[in-house]
């Protein structure tokens, strides 16, 4: 049997191991739901602490009462044979210890259930964005502007946004922990979720919040992330205007080669670039993210790679399923020269 110091050491080691997993995230704190960055998340954090302190008070009272009873009424003599006084069928006591838990549970249930409805229901005047889940990336459609994009959800800061969500394949779950709780994306059904950030800090152009799919959805579930990018009202109007432009024409040279490869390699069978392959059936039919303004966003491949990182795009194009196991973008056996040309073209799609 393990006893004493050695047992203590093993227990401490196990606890340290469990706790260390809390900090081994992709980047520290990006999915920290206690770090609320909007009024909804702040209110949910308030509710969490309310429940926590109620539970803490119950724990201390019950365990304290138990410890007190054990100590105060312990048998002083092992075989004095005295049974403690038995109390049974005391109606006052029984009513009291039934009513108190009922009151506590109601105090927790009412504000919880009320918020479940409040933060998943859209006001008729809130701005709407459709969210479509795919294995393994999030796609967005702005119905008021007829704009499609992926991974980076651009919204005006400080405004209530209504997400109307569904899935193209399996069940996913949209979770922006600093802005609201989670909600499912279900094939064939619409679910709604509110998002709201605080106003931008003085002088800031935009602020970024991480999103993660919170429902196991297959091989690359762990690589199904996204970002919410909050911008000013003007910034949002500009962004929409930019997205509505047709694609930037290739300037010849390497970019021109890239545009040619987009057709030759069959990229156009899965990706839409407006002004290039409009006859492809559109995003309702194509299985890949729209690339018309690919370089206007930073995070791609389910928000796991970034254009700002020099090698990321070539890494993706050279073999998508190695980076995202099971990816529906196949390895197209591109040569280094082809990747270079495609990268030049894709980076020009601002
Ligand atoms: C069979 C369909 C298919 C073909 C062919 C295809 N792709 Fe993709 N592509 C996808 C899918 C699906 C994704 C999303 C993968 C993910 O994030 O898991 C994707 C993602 C991408 C992305 C990242 C986009 C983003 O915003 O996340 C780029 C860039 C890209 N593809 C470029 C290309 C290029 C260039 C070619 C041709 C050489 C090509 N694709 C061929 C299906 C395809
Ligand atoms: Cu998912």
Coordinates of C-alpha atoms and ligand atoms in Angstrom, one line a residue:
X1 CA 0.0 0.0 0.0
X2 CA 1.1 3.6 -0.7
X3 CA 1.0 5.7 2.3
X4 CA 2.3 9.0 3.7
X5 CA 4.7 11.2 1.8
X6 CA 4.8 9.0 -1.3
X7 CA 1.0 9.0 -1.7
X8 CA 0.9 12.7 -1.2
X9 CA 3.6 13.2 -3.8
X10 CA 1.7 11.2 -6.4
X11 CA -1.6 13.0 -5.7
X12 CA 0.1 16.4 -6.0
X13 CA 1.7 15.3 -9.2
X14 CA -1.7 14.2 -10.6
X15 CA -3.3 17.5 -9.6
X16 CA -0.5 19.5 -11.2
X17 CA -0.9 17.5 -14.4
X18 CA -4.6 18.1 -14.6
X19 CA -4.2 21.8 -13.8
X20 CA -1.4 22.3 -16.3
X21 CA -3.8 21.2 -19.1
X22 CA -5.8 24.3 -18.3
X23 CA -3.0 26.6 -19.5
X24 CA -1.8 24.5 -22.5
X25 CA -4.2 26.2 -24.9
X26 CA -3.4 27.3 -28.4
X27 CA -2.6 30.8 -26.9
X28 CA -3.1 31.6 -23.3
X29 CA -6.5 32.9 -22.4
X30 CA -8.1 33.2 -25.8
X31 CA -11.0 30.9 -24.8
X32 CA -11.3 32.3 -21.3
X33 CA -15.1 32.7 -20.6
X34 CA -14.3 34.6 -17.4
X35 CA -12.7 37.3 -19.4
X36 CA -16.0 38.7 -20.6
X37 CA -15.7 41.2 -23.5
X38 CA -19.3 42.1 -24.0
X39 CA -22.5 42.7 -21.9
X40 CA -23.9 39.2 -22.5
X41 CA -20.8 37.4 -21.5
X42 CA -20.4 39.7 -18.5
X43 CA -23.9 38.9 -17.3
X44 CA -23.3 35.1 -17.8
X45 CA -20.1 35.4 -15.7
X46 CA -22.1 37.2 -13.0
X47 CA -24.6 34.3 -13.0
X48 CA -21.7 31.8 -12.7
X49 CA -20.4 33.5 -9.7
X50 CA -23.8 33.8 -8.1
X51 CA -24.3 30.0 -8.4
X52 CA -20.7 29.4 -7.3
X53 CA -21.1 31.4 -4.1
X54 CA -24.5 29.8 -3.3
X55 CA -22.9 26.4 -3.8
X56 CA -19.9 27.4 -1.6
X57 CA -22.2 28.5 1.2
X58 CA -24.2 25.3 1.0
X59 CA -20.9 23.3 1.1
X60 CA -19.6 25.1 4.1
X61 CA -22.8 24.9 6.1
X62 CA -23.4 21.2 5.4
X63 CA -19.8 20.1 5.9
X64 CA -19.5 22.4 8.9
X65 CA -22.6 20.9 10.4
X66 CA -21.4 17.4 9.8
X67 CA -18.0 18.1 11.3
X68 CA -19.6 19.8 14.3
X69 CA -22.0 16.9 14.9
X70 CA -19.3 14.3 14.6
X71 CA -17.1 16.1 17.1
X72 CA -19.8 17.3 19.5
X73 CA -21.7 14.0 19.8
X74 CA -18.8 11.6 19.5
X75 CA -18.8 8.6 21.9
X76 CA -16.4 9.3 24.7
X77 CA -16.1 5.8 25.7
X78 CA -16.0 3.0 23.0
X79 CA -18.4 0.7 24.8
X80 CA -20.7 2.9 26.9
X81 CA -23.6 1.5 24.9
X82 CA -25.5 4.8 24.8
X83 CA -27.4 5.4 21.6
X84 CA -27.9 9.0 20.6
X85 CA -31.5 10.3 20.8
X86 CA -33.4 9.4 17.7
X87 CA -35.6 12.0 16.0
X88 CA -38.0 10.7 13.4
X89 CA -41.1 12.1 11.9
X90 CA -40.6 15.7 13.0
X91 CA -42.8 17.6 10.6
X92 CA -41.4 21.0 11.2
X93 CA -37.8 19.8 10.6
X94 CA -38.9 18.0 7.4
X95 CA -40.7 21.0 6.0
X96 CA -37.8 23.2 6.7
X97 CA -35.2 21.0 5.0
X98 CA -37.4 20.6 2.0
X99 CA -38.3 24.2 1.6
X100 CA -34.8 25.6 1.9
X101 CA -33.4 23.5 -1.1
X102 CA -36.5 24.4 -3.1
X103 CA -35.8 28.1 -2.5
X104 CA -32.1 27.7 -3.4
X105 CA -32.8 25.7 -6.6
X106 CA -35.4 28.2 -7.7
X107 CA -33.0 31.1 -7.0
X108 CA -30.6 29.4 -9.4
X109 CA -33.1 28.0 -12.0
X110 CA -35.1 31.2 -12.6
X111 CA -32.2 33.5 -13.7
X112 CA -30.5 30.6 -15.6
X113 CA -33.5 29.6 -17.7
X114 CA -34.5 33.2 -18.3
X115 CA -31.0 33.9 -19.7
X116 CA -31.1 30.8 -21.9
X117 CA -34.1 32.3 -23.7
X118 CA -32.9 36.0 -23.6
X119 CA -29.5 35.4 -25.1
X120 CA -30.6 33.0 -27.9
X121 CA -33.6 35.0 -29.1
X122 CA -33.2 37.8 -31.6
X123 CA -34.9 41.2 -31.5
X124 CA -36.6 41.9 -34.9
X125 CA -34.3 44.9 -35.5
X126 CA -31.0 43.3 -34.7
X127 CA -28.5 42.8 -37.6
X128 CA -28.5 39.2 -38.9
X129 CA -25.7 37.0 -40.1
X130 CA -26.2 33.4 -41.2
X131 CA -23.7 30.9 -39.9
X132 CA -23.2 27.6 -41.7
X133 CA -21.1 24.9 -40.1
X134 CA -19.0 22.7 -42.3
X135 CA -16.5 20.0 -41.4
X136 CA -14.3 21.8 -40.3
X137 CA -14.8 25.5 -40.8
X138 CA -17.5 28.2 -40.3
X139 CA -19.1 30.0 -43.2
X140 CA -21.0 33.3 -42.9
X141 CA -23.6 34.9 -45.1
X142 CA -24.8 38.5 -44.7
X143 CA -28.3 38.4 -46.1
X144 CA -28.8 42.2 -46.1
X145 CA -25.8 42.7 -48.3
X146 CA -25.5 39.3 -50.1
X147 CA -22.0 38.8 -48.9
X148 CA -20.3 35.4 -48.2
X149 CA -17.2 34.9 -46.2
X150 CA -15.6 32.3 -43.9
X151 CA -13.7 31.9 -40.7
X152 CA -13.6 35.6 -39.7
X153 CA -17.0 36.9 -38.7
X154 CA -16.8 40.7 -39.1
X155 CA -19.4 42.6 -37.0
X156 CA -19.9 46.2 -35.8
X157 CA -18.7 46.6 -32.2
X158 CA -21.2 47.4 -29.5
X159 CA -24.2 46.3 -31.5
X160 CA -26.5 43.3 -31.0
X161 CA -25.9 40.8 -33.7
X162 CA -28.3 37.9 -34.4
X163 CA -26.6 34.7 -35.7
X164 CA -29.0 32.4 -37.5
X165 CA -27.2 29.1 -37.6
X166 CA -27.4 25.7 -39.4
X167 CA -25.1 23.0 -40.5
X168 CA -24.2 21.5 -43.8
X169 CA -23.2 18.1 -42.5
X170 CA -23.0 17.1 -38.8
X171 CA -23.8 18.9 -35.6
X172 CA -21.4 21.7 -34.8
X173 CA -21.5 24.3 -32.0
X174 CA -20.6 28.0 -32.2
X175 CA -18.7 29.1 -29.1
X176 CA -17.2 32.6 -28.7
X177 CA -16.5 32.3 -25.0
X178 CA -15.8 36.0 -24.4
X179 CA -19.1 37.1 -26.0
X180 CA -21.8 34.5 -25.2
X181 CA -22.3 30.8 -24.3
X182 CA -22.5 28.0 -26.8
X183 CA -25.2 27.0 -29.2
X184 CA -25.6 24.0 -31.6
X185 CA -25.7 24.2 -35.4
X186 CA -28.0 21.5 -36.5
X187 CA -28.5 20.2 -40.1
X188 CA -31.9 21.0 -41.4
X189 CA -32.7 23.3 -38.6
X190 CA -32.2 27.0 -37.6
X191 CA -30.9 28.0 -34.2
X192 CA -30.2 31.6 -33.2
X193 CA -27.6 33.1 -30.9
X194 CA -26.9 36.7 -29.9
X195 CA -23.4 38.3 -30.0
X196 CA -22.5 41.7 -28.6
X197 CA -19.1 43.2 -27.9
X198 CA -18.3 46.3 -25.9
X199 CA -17.5 49.4 -27.9
X200 CA -14.0 49.5 -29.3
X201 CA -11.2 51.0 -27.1
X202 CA -10.3 54.6 -27.9
X203 CA -8.2 54.6 -31.1
X204 CA -8.6 50.9 -31.8
X205 CA -9.6 49.9 -35.4
X206 CA -10.7 46.4 -34.5
X207 CA -10.7 43.8 -31.8
X208 CA -10.5 40.0 -32.3
X209 CA -12.2 37.3 -30.3
X210 CA -11.7 33.6 -30.7
X211 CA -14.3 31.0 -31.5
X212 CA -14.1 27.2 -31.3
X213 CA -16.5 24.5 -32.4
X214 CA -17.7 23.0 -29.1
X215 CA -19.3 19.8 -30.4
X216 CA -17.1 16.9 -31.4
X217 CA -17.7 16.8 -35.2
X218 CA -15.2 14.4 -36.6
X219 CA -11.4 14.0 -37.3
X220 CA -10.5 17.7 -37.4
X221 CA -12.9 19.0 -34.7
X222 CA -9.9 20.3 -32.8
X223 CA -8.9 22.4 -35.8
X224 CA -12.4 24.0 -36.2
X225 CA -11.9 27.5 -34.9
X226 CA -12.9 30.9 -36.1
X227 CA -12.6 34.6 -35.1
X228 CA -15.0 37.4 -34.4
X229 CA -13.6 40.7 -35.6
X230 CA -15.4 43.7 -34.2
X231 CA -14.9 47.0 -36.1
X232 CA -16.4 50.5 -35.9
X233 CA -19.7 51.2 -37.8
X234 CA -17.8 53.0 -40.5
X235 CA -15.2 50.2 -40.6
X236 CA -18.1 47.7 -41.1
X237 CA -19.6 49.7 -44.0
X238 CA -16.2 49.9 -45.6
X239 CA -15.7 46.2 -45.2
X240 CA -19.1 45.3 -46.7
X241 CA -18.4 47.7 -49.6
X242 CA -15.0 45.9 -50.2
X243 CA -16.6 42.4 -50.0
X244 CA -19.2 43.4 -52.6
X245 CA -16.6 44.4 -55.2
X246 CA -15.8 41.7 -57.8
X247 CA -12.4 40.0 -57.4
X248 CA -9.2 42.0 -58.1
X249 CA -7.9 41.2 -61.6
X250 CA -4.6 39.3 -61.7
X251 CA -1.9 41.7 -62.8
X252 CA -0.1 39.1 -65.0
X253 CA 3.2 37.5 -64.2
X254 CA 3.1 35.1 -61.2
X255 CA -0.4 36.2 -60.3
X256 CA -1.6 35.5 -63.8
X257 CA -0.1 32.0 -63.6
X258 CA -1.9 31.6 -60.3
X259 CA -5.2 32.6 -61.9
X260 CA -4.6 30.1 -64.7
X261 CA -3.8 27.3 -62.2
X262 CA -7.0 28.1 -60.3
X263 CA -8.8 26.7 -63.3
X264 CA -6.2 24.1 -64.5
X265 CA -6.0 22.4 -61.1
X266 CA -9.7 22.3 -60.5
X267 CA -9.7 24.7 -57.6
X268 CA -12.7 26.4 -59.3
X269 CA -14.8 23.2 -58.7
X270 CA -14.9 23.9 -55.0
X271 CA -14.2 27.6 -54.6
X272 CA -15.9 30.7 -55.9
X273 CA -14.0 33.7 -57.0
X274 CA -16.5 36.3 -58.2
X275 CA -15.6 37.6 -61.7
X276 CA -13.7 34.4 -62.4
X277 CA -16.0 31.4 -62.1
X278 CA -19.5 32.8 -61.5
X279 CA -21.0 30.0 -63.5
X280 CA -19.9 27.4 -60.9
X281 CA -23.2 27.4 -59.0
X282 CA -22.3 29.6 -56.1
X283 CA -21.6 29.0 -52.4
X284 CA -24.8 27.0 -51.9
X285 CA -23.3 24.3 -54.2
X286 CA -19.5 24.6 -53.9
X287 CA -18.0 22.9 -50.9
X288 CA -15.0 25.2 -50.2
X289 CA -14.9 28.7 -48.7
X290 CA -15.4 31.7 -51.1
X291 CA -12.0 33.1 -52.1
X292 CA -13.1 36.4 -53.8
X293 CA -11.5 38.5 -51.0
X294 CA -9.4 35.8 -49.4
X295 CA -6.6 38.1 -48.6
X296 CA -8.9 40.6 -46.8
X297 CA -9.0 38.1 -43.9
X298 CA -6.1 36.7 -41.9
X299 CA -7.2 33.4 -40.3
X300 CA -7.9 30.6 -42.7
X301 CA -8.3 26.8 -42.8
X302 CA -10.8 26.9 -39.9
X303 CA -8.9 29.7 -38.3
X304 CA -5.9 27.6 -37.6
X305 CA -3.5 29.2 -40.0
X306 CA -2.8 32.9 -40.7
X307 CA -1.8 34.8 -43.8
X308 CA 0.4 36.9 -41.5
X309 CA 2.6 33.9 -41.0
X310 CA 4.8 33.7 -44.0
X311 CA 4.8 29.9 -44.5
X312 CA 1.2 29.1 -43.6
X313 CA -0.4 29.3 -47.0
X314 CA 2.2 27.2 -48.8
X315 CA 1.9 24.7 -46.0
X316 CA -1.8 24.5 -46.5
X317 CA -1.7 24.3 -50.3
X318 CA 1.0 21.6 -50.3
X319 CA -1.1 19.1 -48.4
X320 CA -4.3 20.1 -46.6
X321 CA -5.2 16.7 -45.0
X322 CA -1.8 16.6 -43.2
X323 CA -2.7 19.8 -41.4
X324 CA -6.4 19.0 -41.1
X325 CA -6.9 15.3 -41.0
X326 CA -9.9 14.3 -43.1
X327 CA -10.0 17.7 -44.9
X328 CA -12.3 17.8 -47.9
X329 CA -9.7 19.8 -49.7
X330 CA -7.5 17.1 -51.2
X331 CA -3.7 17.1 -51.7
X332 CA -3.5 18.2 -55.3
X333 CA 0.2 17.3 -55.7
X334 CA 1.2 20.9 -56.5
X335 CA 4.8 21.7 -57.4
X336 CA 6.7 24.4 -55.5
X337 CA 6.4 26.7 -58.6
X338 CA 2.7 26.1 -58.8
X339 CA 2.3 26.9 -55.1
X340 CA 4.3 30.0 -55.4
X341 CA 2.0 31.3 -58.3
X342 CA -1.2 30.3 -56.5
X343 CA 0.1 32.0 -53.3
X344 CA 0.9 35.2 -55.3
X345 CA -2.6 35.2 -56.8
X346 CA -4.4 34.4 -53.5
X347 CA -2.6 37.1 -51.7
X348 CA -3.6 39.6 -54.3
X349 CA -7.3 38.9 -53.6
X350 CA -7.8 41.7 -51.0
Ligands
LIG1 C1 -12.5 19.1 -53.7 C2 -12.7 20.4 -53.3 C3 -11.6 21.4 -53.3 C4 -10.6 21.6 -54.2 C5 -10.4 20.9 -55.6 C6 -9.8 22.7 -53.7 N1 -10.2 23.1 -52.5 FE1 -9.5 24.5 -51.3 N2 -10.7 24.1 -49.8 C7 -11.7 23.1 -49.9 C8 -12.3 23.0 -48.6 C9 -13.5 22.1 -48.3 C10 -11.7 23.9 -47.8 C11 -11.9 24.2 -46.3 C12 -11.1 23.3 -45.6 C13 -11.0 23.4 -44.1 O1 -10.8 24.6 -43.6 O2 -11.2 22.4 -43.4 C14 -10.7 24.6 -48.6 C15 -9.9 25.6 -48.1 C16 -9.0 26.4 -49.0 C17 -8.4 27.6 -48.6 C18 -8.5 28.2 -47.2 C19 -9.7 29.2 -47.3 C20 -10.2 29.7 -45.9 O3 -10.6 30.8 -45.9 O4 -10.1 28.9 -45.0 C21 -7.7 28.0 -49.6 C22 -6.8 29.2 -49.7 C23 -7.9 27.1 -50.7 N3 -8.7 26.1 -50.2 C24 -7.3 27.2 -51.9 C25 -7.4 26.2 -52.9 C26 -6.7 26.2 -54.1 C27 -5.7 27.2 -54.6 C28 -7.1 25.0 -54.8 C29 -6.6 24.5 -56.1 C30 -5.1 24.3 -56.2 C31 -8.1 24.4 -54.0 N4 -8.3 25.1 -52.9 C32 -8.7 23.2 -54.4 C33 -12.0 22.3 -51.0 C34 -11.3 22.3 -52.2
LIG2 CU1 -17.5 21.4 -35.6

